[in-house]
Amino acid sequence: MMIRYGEIFLKSEPVKRRFISIMTGNISLALEAEGLSHRIETPRGRILIFGDEPRRIAAIAAKTFGVVSASVCTVTTPDIDGIAAAAVEHAERHLRPGMSFAIRARRSGVEGFNSQELGAAVGSAVLDRVPEARVDLTAPDYEIFVEAREFGGLVYDEKTRGPGGLPYGTQGEVMALLSEGIDSPVASWLMMRRGCLMVHVHMQSGRFGGADAEKNVLQNHARLSRWVPGHPLDLLMVDMEPFFEVITAMKEPRYRCILCKRFMLRVASILAGERGAYALVNGDNLGQVASQTLANMTVIAPAASVPVLRPLIGFDKEEVVERARAIGTFEAHPGNVGCTVAPRYPSTAAPAETIAQIEEEIDAASLAARAAGTVRRCRAKNGEVEEGW
């Protein structure tokens, strides 16, 4: 079978080689996790995977970050006769009298004919075998893709779409604040898709949160690990109860969400520093809730000592839900995941000076350092949470 990649091809040769090496390593890990024996070759512009179960291999490889699409294909000699013979075999299996078809031809590094000549010759061979079919290059019922390349010919008639992006592990480590909700798993997935090695951090509400919160967080964590099979995915669980005890004792409740968001960034920044992570990731979506107004995000952001990446900032809620469904993290019935700390009337534009004064009064820096020392570690791999966390 064959793998296509996109923007990797635009990189310099040394970077391209490194990215392809990482991506093929990730594909091998995914296939090994399913017990599939295979062999990978990397001729220019394509990745070829040989194995006894090409359809299973294609389905698994197509979920690998960096893959644009995958196709089960026939490898032939790079001449017109060899390619045409394989195309006719495909057509005999799928093309019926009265159906329309098109040949999509490409040529690279092969002399003696061009793409148009290759397509015309292959189309003629198909019509000779299935004369009741007709050619339609605009909206055909059936398409056969043929490629003539230096290493050989390729013939296929289907494509399984991949996630695209960059190979996982090419961009260094980041930490995503993972919750029991819909947004943060999608934010994590989007940054994994851009090549970031991911570590999840969850701020546990304890008795201030819903009874189903931890279960859902672990579920989100496990589901995201399915996208990087063979790789361990770590989750750091932080105890937020002492902090919540302090801010719920305050007379003024409307600033709690701002204080909470800043506190989470403080703690996550400490943990990022300990691991050498380059950035934090969260599910902020501009204007979705009171703490995500532009005014409040301006007050919250300085609490982090490393960059904060917000891949969902311009999404609307339906777009996030649609993506969550597609990647398998959407939960229609999450159960009891409410937060009792959130005020009924939160501030939509908290004054920075007021927040700074409150944080000084409660010694937020010391509380954050203490919280960072409460970490429990959890690991997921291949969709399963490992024991002993």
Short mmCIF file of C-alpha atoms in Angstrom, two decimals, residues 168 173-179 184-189 192 197-203 217-225 228 233-238 268 271 275 281 329 375-378 380:
data_model
loop_
_atom_site.label_atom_id
_atom_site.label_comp_id
_atom_site.label_asym_id
_atom_site.label_seq_id
_atom_site.Cartn_x
_atom_site.Cartn_y
_atom_site.Cartn_z
CA TYR A 168 3.90 13.33 15.92
CA GLU A 173 6.87 18.64 23.98
CA VAL A 174 3.90 20.72 25.10
CA MET A 175 1.45 20.40 28.01
CA ALA A 176 -2.30 20.53 27.46
CA LEU A 177 -4.72 21.33 30.26
CA LEU A 178 -7.14 18.44 29.86
CA SER A 179 -10.64 18.57 31.31
CA SER A 184 -9.70 20.63 25.62
CA PRO A 185 -9.41 17.15 24.03
CA VAL A 186 -9.92 18.73 20.61
CA ALA A 187 -7.29 21.37 21.39
CA SER A 188 -4.87 18.64 22.43
CA TRP A 189 -5.57 16.64 19.26
CA MET A 192 -0.68 16.58 18.34
CA LEU A 197 4.64 15.55 21.78
CA MET A 198 1.81 15.79 24.28
CA VAL A 199 1.62 15.65 28.06
CA HIS A 200 -1.80 16.17 29.66
CA VAL A 201 -2.37 18.04 32.91
CA HIS A 202 -5.68 17.81 34.76
CA MET A 203 -6.59 20.09 37.67
CA VAL A 217 -10.89 12.93 32.06
CA LEU A 218 -9.32 9.47 32.02
CA GLN A 219 -11.62 8.56 29.14
CA ASN A 220 -10.54 11.63 27.16
CA HIS A 221 -6.91 10.82 27.90
CA ALA A 222 -7.26 7.19 26.80
CA ARG A 223 -9.15 8.10 23.63
CA LEU A 224 -6.49 10.59 22.59
CA SER A 225 -3.79 7.95 23.09
CA VAL A 228 -0.50 7.93 18.78
CA LEU A 233 0.76 9.39 26.77
CA ASP A 234 1.22 10.85 30.25
CA LEU A 235 -1.36 12.59 32.41
CA LEU A 236 -0.44 14.65 35.48
CA MET A 237 -3.25 15.00 38.04
CA VAL A 238 -3.04 18.07 40.31
CA ALA A 268 1.07 24.13 34.65
CA LEU A 271 5.26 21.54 35.69
CA ARG A 275 9.85 18.76 32.17
CA VAL A 281 -2.22 24.27 25.36
CA THR A 329 -13.69 12.22 22.09
CA VAL A 375 1.02 15.46 41.14
CA ARG A 376 -0.23 11.92 40.55
CA ARG A 377 0.88 10.36 37.30
CA CYS A 378 -1.22 8.35 34.91
CA ALA A 380 -2.35 5.69 28.63
#
